Amino acid sequence: MEKDENYEDIGEKWIEVIRKSPRKHPRKKFLCSQETKKENFTKSFLKNILGNGNFEWNLVPACGTVGGILVGSIAQSQVDSSSCLCRAERGVVVPGAGSHVPRSRLCVQSSITASIHPLNDKRPARGDRRRGQQWPLLPGLPDDLAIACLIRVPRADHWKLRLVCRRWFRLLAGNYFYALRGRLGLAEPWLYAFKCDGDGRVSWDVLDPTAAARAGGRAWRALPPVPGEYADATGFGCAVLGGCHLYLLGGRDPRRGALRRVVFYSARSNRWHRAPDMLRRRHCFGACVMGNRLYVAGGESGGGGLRSVEVFDPAKNRWAFVSSMAAALVPFVSALHGGRWYVKGLGAERQVLSQVYIPETDTWSTVAALDGMVAGWRSPSACLDGRLYAADCKDGCRIRSYDEATDAWCGCADSRRHMGSSQALEAAAMVALRSKLCVVRNDMSVSVVDFAVGAENQRWQTLASKGQIKSFVTNLLSSVAGRGRAKNRVLHCQVLEA
């Protein structure tokens, strides 16, 4: 062993003595030493020679003679010597020692945190090699450029991106990724439909319009079961907040009666979440979204009709009451038009009533039965680009719109192809898909008409169909035989973007 490797300033005759000392202190490095004939150095005296906790002195007795050698070493348990930058001063006279002892080195990095294993030469684990840094999203590219590439991946393949690594999973689970897609116009709208089968079981399907055009009209995909409280529920409401959160609220359970429960599905995280319960139990009520706030009005609660109206603010994450309706009402159709919420339904005496809510003044008022809009308004209906549209026939093959100038309804689109009058082909929902209007029927067929091209260039397109269009005679015979009943009944249909 060389002198300058582990020891400094040590005489040749003491090398064999000092060589045995590291066996007792294998984690310490000896820096300086001084021969002495004294042997009355106690541990407390040696510890307080300099008063520095990072340096300590020890007496190594000589073999067979009186005295020994004073050895100075660094206490590795407090500062790692491998990363300590020190300066040595000349020396100081140790009282009582009768000889000159070099002063210990003073550490100028007192704020260094000692490592758990300061002299551990083992290689770090694979997952800890870049603990201070993050792996790039795409090797060889900066993260901003990698994100610019990932946001252009089609929405149908996002579930695959989540399986690549944890960084990709966290990126797609956050709001930044999908908010950026929305700002750049890359968000893709999908159609979600809730249906009820003959046994009363509720399920839901999703339709990708882009894939439907390529799949020849067979693009509905079944989704995992809905939350348990809505598996057998009836009369529940459905609305969309923020363009990507689908809310299910209220309803009536066969065993527990009316519900206050609220859950929502996030198209970004692809999961269901709980939301605060409503203040009143209700089912068969009206729901709409105004100013990114969710309103519910009327309905039933087991003890008759309700007049109360509630609003949910996602920013505050709570429900609050607003002005009650002019009369108790069980809505069967509602729509937003001109910044107002129009509701049409059955009153306490089963008469048809219409009311309108003005959010600016927080007031409800009754709409006259002779009003042009209310008189010709039927379900299903939807508002597109500030204009109100409604089905003009049972199967939704003709559509009419409301003209405020003349206060009347007029026909605006006709497919010239009547599908039938059976319950299976009845138009159950109408939703706006960007500049297009979608008509969803009970047999899950979807027809789309584009109103942006003008009335003379309108073209109907079938996004989803059952693959076989029954003729008028076939529908008539099925109705007479009692086979025209729909196996499924569409309850709600909404559009989510992500």
Coordinates of C-alpha atoms in Angstrom, one line a residue:
M1 CA 0.0 0.0 0.0
E2 CA 1.4 3.4 -1.0
K3 CA 1.7 6.1 1.6
D4 CA -0.1 8.9 -0.3
E5 CA -3.1 6.7 -1.1
N6 CA -4.6 6.4 2.3
Y7 CA -2.2 8.2 4.7
E8 CA -0.4 11.5 4.7
D9 CA 2.6 12.6 6.7
I10 CA 3.2 9.3 8.5
G11 CA 6.6 7.9 9.3
E12 CA 7.7 4.5 7.9
K13 CA 7.9 2.9 11.3
W14 CA 4.3 3.6 12.1
I15 CA 2.9 2.2 8.8
E16 CA 2.4 -1.3 10.2
V17 CA 0.6 0.3 13.3
I18 CA -1.7 2.4 11.3
R19 CA -2.4 -0.3 8.7
K20 CA -4.3 -2.3 11.4
S21 CA -6.5 0.7 12.5
P22 CA -8.8 0.9 9.4
R23 CA -10.2 -2.5 10.4
K24 CA -12.0 -0.8 13.2
H25 CA -13.0 2.2 11.1
P26 CA -13.3 1.1 7.5
R27 CA -15.4 4.1 6.4
K28 CA -12.8 6.7 7.5
K29 CA -9.9 8.2 5.6
F30 CA -6.8 9.3 7.6
L31 CA -5.5 12.7 6.7
C32 CA -2.8 13.6 9.3
S33 CA -1.0 12.1 12.3
Q34 CA 1.5 13.0 15.0
E35 CA 3.7 10.8 17.2
T36 CA 3.3 11.3 21.0
K37 CA 4.5 9.7 24.2
K38 CA 1.4 10.7 26.1
E39 CA -1.3 8.2 26.7
N40 CA -3.8 10.2 28.8
F41 CA -5.9 11.4 25.9
T42 CA -9.5 10.7 26.8
K43 CA -12.2 10.4 24.1
S44 CA -13.9 13.6 25.2
F45 CA -10.6 15.5 25.1
L46 CA -9.9 14.3 21.6
K47 CA -13.4 15.1 20.5
N48 CA -13.2 18.7 21.7
I49 CA -9.7 19.6 20.5
L50 CA -11.1 21.7 17.5
G51 CA -14.8 21.6 18.1
N52 CA -15.6 20.7 14.5
G53 CA -18.1 17.9 14.1
N54 CA -16.8 17.0 10.6
F55 CA -13.3 16.1 11.9
E56 CA -12.2 13.9 14.7
W57 CA -9.0 12.7 16.4
N58 CA -8.1 9.2 17.7
L59 CA -5.2 7.8 19.6
V60 CA -3.6 4.7 18.2
P61 CA -1.5 3.0 21.0
A62 CA 2.0 1.9 20.1
C63 CA 2.8 -1.9 20.3
G64 CA 4.9 -2.7 23.3
T65 CA 5.9 0.9 24.1
V66 CA 4.4 3.9 25.9
G67 CA 2.5 6.4 24.0
G68 CA 1.3 6.1 20.4
I69 CA 0.2 8.2 17.5
L70 CA -2.6 10.9 17.1
V71 CA -4.5 10.3 13.9
G72 CA -6.9 12.8 12.3
S73 CA -9.7 11.6 10.1
I74 CA -12.9 12.9 8.4
A75 CA -16.2 11.8 9.9
Q76 CA -17.9 10.3 6.8
S77 CA -21.3 10.1 8.5
Q78 CA -21.8 13.9 8.1
V79 CA -20.1 15.0 4.9
D80 CA -19.1 12.9 1.9
S81 CA -15.4 13.4 1.4
S82 CA -15.6 12.5 -2.3
S83 CA -17.6 15.7 -2.9
C84 CA -16.1 18.0 -0.2
L85 CA -13.9 20.9 -1.3
C86 CA -11.7 21.8 1.7
R87 CA -8.8 24.0 2.5
A88 CA -6.1 23.1 5.0
E89 CA -4.6 25.6 7.4
R90 CA -1.1 25.4 8.8
G91 CA -1.6 24.2 12.3
V92 CA -2.3 24.8 16.0
V93 CA -0.6 23.8 19.2
V94 CA -2.7 21.3 21.1
P95 CA -2.7 22.1 24.8
G96 CA -1.2 19.3 26.9
A97 CA 0.2 17.5 24.0
G98 CA 3.6 19.2 24.1
S99 CA 3.9 19.0 20.3
H100 CA 2.7 20.6 17.2
V101 CA -0.4 19.0 15.6
P102 CA -1.6 20.2 12.2
R103 CA -5.0 21.7 12.2
S104 CA -7.9 19.8 10.6
R105 CA -9.4 20.7 7.3
L106 CA -12.4 23.1 7.3
C107 CA -15.2 22.2 5.0
V108 CA -16.5 25.1 2.9
Q109 CA -19.6 23.2 1.8
S110 CA -21.4 22.8 5.1
S111 CA -24.8 22.7 3.4
I112 CA -24.0 19.5 1.5
T113 CA -26.5 16.8 2.5
A114 CA -24.8 13.5 3.3
S115 CA -25.7 10.6 1.1
I116 CA -27.1 7.4 2.7
H117 CA -24.2 5.3 1.4
P118 CA -21.4 7.8 0.8
L119 CA -18.8 5.3 -0.3
N120 CA -21.1 2.9 -2.0
D121 CA -19.6 2.0 -5.4
K122 CA -22.6 0.1 -6.6
R123 CA -24.1 1.2 -9.9
P124 CA -27.5 2.9 -9.6
A125 CA -30.6 1.0 -10.6
R126 CA -31.9 1.5 -14.1
G127 CA -34.8 3.5 -13.0
D128 CA -32.6 5.9 -11.0
R129 CA -30.0 6.7 -13.6
R130 CA -31.9 9.8 -14.7
R131 CA -33.6 10.7 -11.5
G132 CA -32.8 14.3 -11.9
Q133 CA -33.9 14.4 -15.5
Q134 CA -37.0 13.2 -17.4
W135 CA -36.8 10.9 -20.4
P136 CA -37.8 12.7 -23.6
L137 CA -41.3 12.0 -25.0
L138 CA -39.7 11.1 -28.3
P139 CA -35.9 10.3 -28.4
G140 CA -34.0 12.9 -30.3
L141 CA -36.8 15.6 -30.2
P142 CA -37.5 18.4 -27.8
D143 CA -40.8 17.9 -25.8
D144 CA -42.6 20.8 -27.5
L145 CA -42.0 19.3 -30.9
A146 CA -42.9 15.8 -29.7
I147 CA -46.2 17.1 -28.3
A148 CA -46.9 18.8 -31.7
C149 CA -46.6 15.3 -33.2
L150 CA -48.6 13.4 -30.6
I151 CA -51.6 15.8 -30.7
R152 CA -52.1 14.9 -34.4
V153 CA -52.6 11.2 -33.6
P154 CA -56.3 10.2 -34.3
R155 CA -58.4 10.0 -31.2
A156 CA -59.2 6.3 -31.9
D157 CA -55.5 5.5 -31.2
H158 CA -55.2 7.4 -28.0
W159 CA -55.7 4.3 -25.8
K160 CA -52.6 2.9 -27.4
L161 CA -50.5 6.0 -26.6
R162 CA -51.4 5.6 -22.9
L163 CA -49.7 2.2 -22.9
V164 CA -46.3 3.3 -24.2
C165 CA -44.9 4.7 -21.0
R166 CA -45.8 6.7 -17.8
R167 CA -44.9 10.1 -19.3
W168 CA -47.2 9.5 -22.2
F169 CA -50.0 8.3 -19.9
R170 CA -49.7 11.4 -17.7
L171 CA -49.6 13.6 -20.8
L172 CA -52.9 12.2 -22.1
A173 CA -54.5 12.1 -18.7
G174 CA -54.0 15.9 -18.2
N175 CA -56.0 18.8 -19.6
Y176 CA -53.1 20.4 -21.5
F177 CA -53.0 17.8 -24.3
Y178 CA -56.7 17.9 -25.2
A179 CA -56.9 21.7 -24.6
L180 CA -54.1 22.1 -27.1
R181 CA -56.0 19.9 -29.6
G182 CA -59.1 22.0 -29.2
R183 CA -57.2 25.3 -29.7
L184 CA -55.6 24.0 -32.9
G185 CA -58.9 22.6 -34.2
L186 CA -57.7 19.0 -34.0
A187 CA -60.4 17.8 -31.5
E188 CA -62.6 15.0 -32.9
P189 CA -66.4 14.9 -32.0
W190 CA -67.8 11.5 -31.2
L191 CA -71.5 10.6 -30.8
Y192 CA -72.6 8.9 -27.5
A193 CA -76.0 7.2 -27.3
F194 CA -77.7 5.8 -24.2
K195 CA -80.3 3.2 -24.9
C196 CA -82.7 0.9 -23.0
D197 CA -83.5 -2.6 -24.1
G198 CA -86.7 -4.6 -23.7
D199 CA -85.8 -5.6 -20.1
G200 CA -85.1 -2.1 -19.0
R201 CA -81.3 -2.4 -18.9
V202 CA -79.4 0.8 -19.8
S203 CA -76.3 0.6 -22.0
W204 CA -74.4 3.1 -24.1
D205 CA -72.6 3.0 -27.4
V206 CA -70.2 5.4 -29.2
L207 CA -69.9 6.3 -32.9
D208 CA -66.8 7.8 -34.6
P209 CA -68.2 9.8 -37.6
T210 CA -64.8 9.6 -39.4
A211 CA -64.6 5.8 -39.0
A212 CA -68.3 5.4 -39.8
A213 CA -67.8 6.9 -43.3
R214 CA -65.1 4.3 -43.9
A215 CA -66.8 1.3 -42.3
G216 CA -69.9 1.4 -44.5
G217 CA -72.4 2.4 -41.8
R218 CA -71.4 -0.2 -39.2
A219 CA -69.4 1.8 -36.7
W220 CA -71.3 1.8 -33.4
R221 CA -69.1 0.3 -30.6
A222 CA -70.5 -1.0 -27.3
L223 CA -68.9 0.6 -24.2
P224 CA -68.4 -0.9 -20.8
P225 CA -71.4 -0.9 -18.5
V226 CA -72.7 2.4 -17.1
P227 CA -72.4 3.0 -13.3
G228 CA -74.5 0.6 -11.3
E229 CA -77.0 3.2 -10.0
Y230 CA -78.0 3.9 -13.6
A231 CA -78.1 0.3 -14.9
D232 CA -81.9 0.1 -14.3
A233 CA -82.8 3.8 -13.9
T234 CA -85.4 5.6 -15.9
G235 CA -86.2 9.3 -16.4
F236 CA -82.6 10.5 -15.7
G237 CA -81.1 13.6 -17.3
C238 CA -78.1 13.9 -19.6
A239 CA -76.0 17.0 -20.4
V240 CA -72.5 17.9 -21.5
L241 CA -70.2 20.5 -19.7
G242 CA -67.0 21.8 -21.2
G243 CA -67.5 19.8 -24.4
C244 CA -65.8 16.7 -22.8
H245 CA -67.7 15.9 -19.6
L246 CA -71.0 13.9 -20.0
Y247 CA -73.2 14.1 -16.9
L248 CA -75.9 11.7 -15.8
L249 CA -78.1 13.0 -13.1
G250 CA -81.3 12.2 -11.2
G251 CA -83.7 9.5 -12.4
R252 CA -85.7 6.9 -10.8
D253 CA -84.5 3.5 -9.5
P254 CA -86.9 0.6 -9.3
R255 CA -86.0 -0.1 -5.7
R256 CA -85.0 3.3 -4.3
G257 CA -87.3 5.6 -6.1
A258 CA -86.2 9.1 -7.2
L259 CA -82.5 9.8 -7.1
R260 CA -80.3 12.8 -6.3
R261 CA -77.1 11.1 -7.7
V262 CA -74.9 12.8 -10.2
V263 CA -72.0 11.2 -12.1
F264 CA -70.0 12.3 -15.1
Y265 CA -67.9 10.7 -17.8
S266 CA -64.7 12.4 -18.9
A267 CA -63.8 11.8 -22.6
R268 CA -60.2 12.9 -21.7
S269 CA -59.5 10.4 -18.9
N270 CA -62.0 7.8 -20.2
R271 CA -63.4 7.3 -16.7
W272 CA -66.5 7.9 -14.7
H273 CA -66.4 10.3 -11.7
R274 CA -68.7 11.3 -8.9
A275 CA -70.1 14.8 -8.7
P276 CA -72.1 16.5 -5.9
D277 CA -75.6 15.3 -5.5
M278 CA -78.6 17.5 -6.5
L279 CA -80.5 19.2 -3.7
R280 CA -83.8 17.6 -4.6
R281 CA -84.7 14.1 -5.7
R282 CA -86.3 14.2 -9.2
H283 CA -86.9 12.3 -12.4
C284 CA -88.4 13.1 -15.8
F285 CA -87.1 16.7 -15.6
G286 CA -85.5 19.1 -18.1
A287 CA -81.8 19.9 -18.3
C288 CA -79.7 22.3 -20.3
V289 CA -76.3 24.1 -20.2
M290 CA -76.0 27.9 -20.3
G291 CA -72.8 29.7 -19.6
N292 CA -71.0 26.5 -18.7
R293 CA -73.5 25.9 -15.9
L294 CA -75.9 23.0 -15.7
Y295 CA -79.6 23.8 -15.0
V296 CA -82.3 21.3 -14.1
A297 CA -86.0 22.2 -13.8
G298 CA -89.3 20.6 -12.9
G299 CA -89.9 16.9 -13.0
E300 CA -91.4 14.5 -10.4
S301 CA -90.3 13.4 -7.0
G302 CA -92.8 10.8 -5.9
G303 CA -95.1 13.4 -4.3
G304 CA -96.2 15.1 -7.5
G305 CA -94.7 17.7 -9.9
L306 CA -91.9 20.0 -8.9
R307 CA -91.4 23.8 -9.5
S308 CA -87.9 24.0 -8.1
V309 CA -84.9 24.7 -10.3
E310 CA -81.3 24.0 -9.5
V311 CA -78.0 25.1 -11.1
F312 CA -74.6 23.4 -10.9
D313 CA -71.5 25.5 -11.2
P314 CA -68.4 23.3 -12.0
A315 CA -66.1 26.1 -10.9
K316 CA -67.5 26.0 -7.4
N317 CA -68.4 22.3 -7.6
R318 CA -71.8 22.8 -5.9
W319 CA -75.5 23.1 -6.5
A320 CA -77.7 26.1 -5.7
F321 CA -81.4 26.9 -6.1
V322 CA -82.6 29.6 -8.5
S323 CA -86.0 31.1 -9.2
S324 CA -88.8 28.4 -9.3
M325 CA -90.9 27.8 -12.3
A326 CA -94.2 29.6 -12.8
A327 CA -96.0 26.3 -12.4
A328 CA -95.1 22.7 -11.7
L329 CA -94.1 21.0 -15.0
V330 CA -92.9 17.6 -16.2
P331 CA -91.0 18.5 -19.4
F332 CA -90.9 16.3 -22.5
V333 CA -89.0 18.7 -24.7
S334 CA -86.7 21.6 -24.1
A335 CA -84.2 23.7 -26.1
L336 CA -82.0 26.8 -26.0
H337 CA -82.9 29.6 -28.4
G338 CA -81.8 33.2 -28.4
G339 CA -80.1 32.9 -25.0
R340 CA -83.3 31.6 -23.4
W341 CA -84.4 28.2 -22.2
Y342 CA -87.7 27.0 -23.5
V343 CA -89.5 24.1 -21.8
K344 CA -92.6 22.3 -22.9
G345 CA -94.4 19.6 -20.9
L346 CA -97.3 18.5 -18.9
G347 CA -98.7 20.5 -16.0
A348 CA -100.4 19.4 -12.7
E349 CA -103.7 18.7 -14.5
R350 CA -101.9 16.9 -17.4
Q351 CA -102.4 19.9 -19.7
V352 CA -99.7 21.0 -22.1
L353 CA -97.7 24.1 -20.8
S354 CA -94.8 26.0 -22.1
Q355 CA -92.4 28.2 -20.0
V356 CA -89.3 30.2 -20.7
Y357 CA -86.4 31.0 -18.4
I358 CA -84.3 34.2 -18.8
P359 CA -80.9 33.8 -17.0
E360 CA -80.1 37.5 -17.0
T361 CA -83.0 38.3 -14.8
D362 CA -83.4 34.9 -13.2
T363 CA -87.1 34.8 -14.0
W364 CA -89.6 32.3 -15.4
S365 CA -92.6 33.2 -17.5
T366 CA -95.4 31.3 -19.2
V367 CA -95.5 31.2 -23.0
A368 CA -98.9 31.5 -24.7
A369 CA -100.2 28.4 -26.5
L370 CA -100.8 30.5 -29.6
D371 CA -97.1 31.5 -29.8
G372 CA -95.8 30.5 -33.3
M373 CA -92.7 28.8 -31.9
V374 CA -94.5 26.7 -29.3
A375 CA -97.4 25.7 -31.5
G376 CA -95.2 24.0 -34.1
W377 CA -92.5 22.7 -31.8
R378 CA -92.1 19.0 -31.5
S379 CA -89.5 16.5 -30.3
P380 CA -86.8 15.8 -31.2
S381 CA -85.3 19.3 -31.7
A382 CA -81.9 20.9 -31.7
C383 CA -80.3 24.4 -32.0
L384 CA -77.6 24.8 -34.7
D385 CA -75.8 28.2 -35.3
G386 CA -78.5 30.1 -33.4
R387 CA -81.4 28.5 -35.4
L388 CA -83.9 26.0 -33.9
Y389 CA -84.6 22.8 -35.9
A390 CA -87.2 20.1 -35.3
A391 CA -88.3 16.9 -36.9
D392 CA -91.2 17.2 -39.3
C393 CA -92.1 13.5 -39.5
K394 CA -91.9 10.5 -37.3
D395 CA -88.7 9.0 -38.8
G396 CA -87.0 12.4 -39.0
C397 CA -86.5 12.3 -42.8
R398 CA -87.9 15.9 -43.1
I399 CA -86.7 18.7 -40.9
R400 CA -88.1 22.2 -40.4
S401 CA -86.8 25.3 -38.8
Y402 CA -88.3 28.2 -36.9
D403 CA -88.2 31.7 -38.6
E404 CA -88.2 34.5 -36.1
A405 CA -89.1 37.1 -38.7
T406 CA -92.4 35.4 -39.6
D407 CA -92.9 33.6 -36.3
A408 CA -93.6 30.4 -38.1
W409 CA -92.0 27.0 -38.9
C410 CA -91.0 26.1 -42.4
G411 CA -89.5 23.1 -44.1
C412 CA -85.8 23.4 -44.8
A413 CA -84.5 19.8 -45.5
D414 CA -86.1 16.7 -47.0
S415 CA -84.3 13.5 -47.8
R416 CA -87.1 12.4 -50.1
R417 CA -86.7 8.9 -48.7
H418 CA -89.3 7.8 -46.1
M419 CA -88.0 5.0 -43.9
G420 CA -91.2 3.9 -42.2
S421 CA -93.5 4.6 -39.3
S422 CA -92.6 1.8 -37.0
Q423 CA -91.3 2.5 -33.5
A424 CA -87.9 1.1 -34.4
L425 CA -87.4 3.7 -37.1
E426 CA -88.8 6.6 -35.0
A427 CA -86.4 9.6 -34.6
A428 CA -85.4 9.6 -30.9
A429 CA -82.7 12.3 -30.8
M430 CA -81.4 15.2 -32.8
V431 CA -77.9 16.7 -32.1
A432 CA -75.6 19.2 -33.7
L433 CA -72.3 17.9 -35.0
R434 CA -70.4 21.1 -35.9
S435 CA -72.1 22.5 -39.0
K436 CA -74.2 19.3 -39.4
L437 CA -77.4 18.0 -37.9
C438 CA -77.6 14.3 -36.9
V439 CA -80.9 12.4 -36.6
V440 CA -80.6 9.3 -34.4
R441 CA -83.3 6.6 -34.5
N442 CA -84.3 3.8 -32.2
D443 CA -82.6 1.2 -34.4
M444 CA -79.3 3.2 -34.0
S445 CA -79.3 4.4 -37.6
V446 CA -77.9 7.9 -38.0
S447 CA -78.6 10.3 -40.9
V448 CA -76.7 13.6 -41.3
V449 CA -77.5 16.7 -43.2
D450 CA -75.2 19.6 -43.8
F451 CA -76.8 23.1 -43.5
A452 CA -73.6 25.0 -44.2
V453 CA -73.7 24.3 -48.0
G454 CA -77.1 25.9 -48.6
A455 CA -80.6 24.6 -49.2
E456 CA -80.0 23.9 -52.9
N457 CA -76.8 21.8 -52.3
Q458 CA -78.0 19.9 -49.2
R459 CA -77.1 16.2 -49.2
W460 CA -78.2 13.6 -46.7
Q461 CA -75.6 11.1 -45.6
T462 CA -76.1 7.8 -43.6
L463 CA -73.4 7.4 -40.9
A464 CA -74.8 4.3 -39.4
S465 CA -77.5 1.9 -40.5
K466 CA -78.8 -1.6 -39.9
G467 CA -77.7 -2.6 -43.4
Q468 CA -81.3 -3.3 -44.5
I469 CA -83.9 -0.7 -45.2
K470 CA -87.4 -2.1 -44.9
S471 CA -89.9 -1.1 -47.5
F472 CA -93.2 0.6 -46.8
V473 CA -95.1 -2.7 -47.3
T474 CA -92.7 -4.6 -45.0
N475 CA -93.1 -2.0 -42.2
L476 CA -96.9 -2.0 -42.6
L477 CA -97.0 -5.8 -42.3
S478 CA -94.7 -5.8 -39.3
S479 CA -96.9 -3.2 -37.6
V480 CA -100.0 -5.3 -38.2
A481 CA -98.3 -8.4 -36.9
G482 CA -97.1 -6.6 -33.8
R483 CA -93.4 -7.0 -34.7
G484 CA -92.8 -3.3 -35.2
R485 CA -91.9 -2.7 -31.6
A486 CA -88.3 -1.5 -31.2
K487 CA -85.9 -3.8 -29.4
N488 CA -83.9 -0.8 -28.2
R489 CA -85.1 2.7 -27.3
V490 CA -82.7 5.6 -27.5
L491 CA -82.9 7.7 -24.3
H492 CA -80.2 10.3 -24.8
C493 CA -77.7 11.3 -27.4
Q494 CA -74.8 13.7 -26.9
V495 CA -71.6 14.8 -28.6
L496 CA -68.2 14.8 -26.8
E497 CA -65.0 16.3 -28.2
A498 CA -61.4 15.2 -27.3

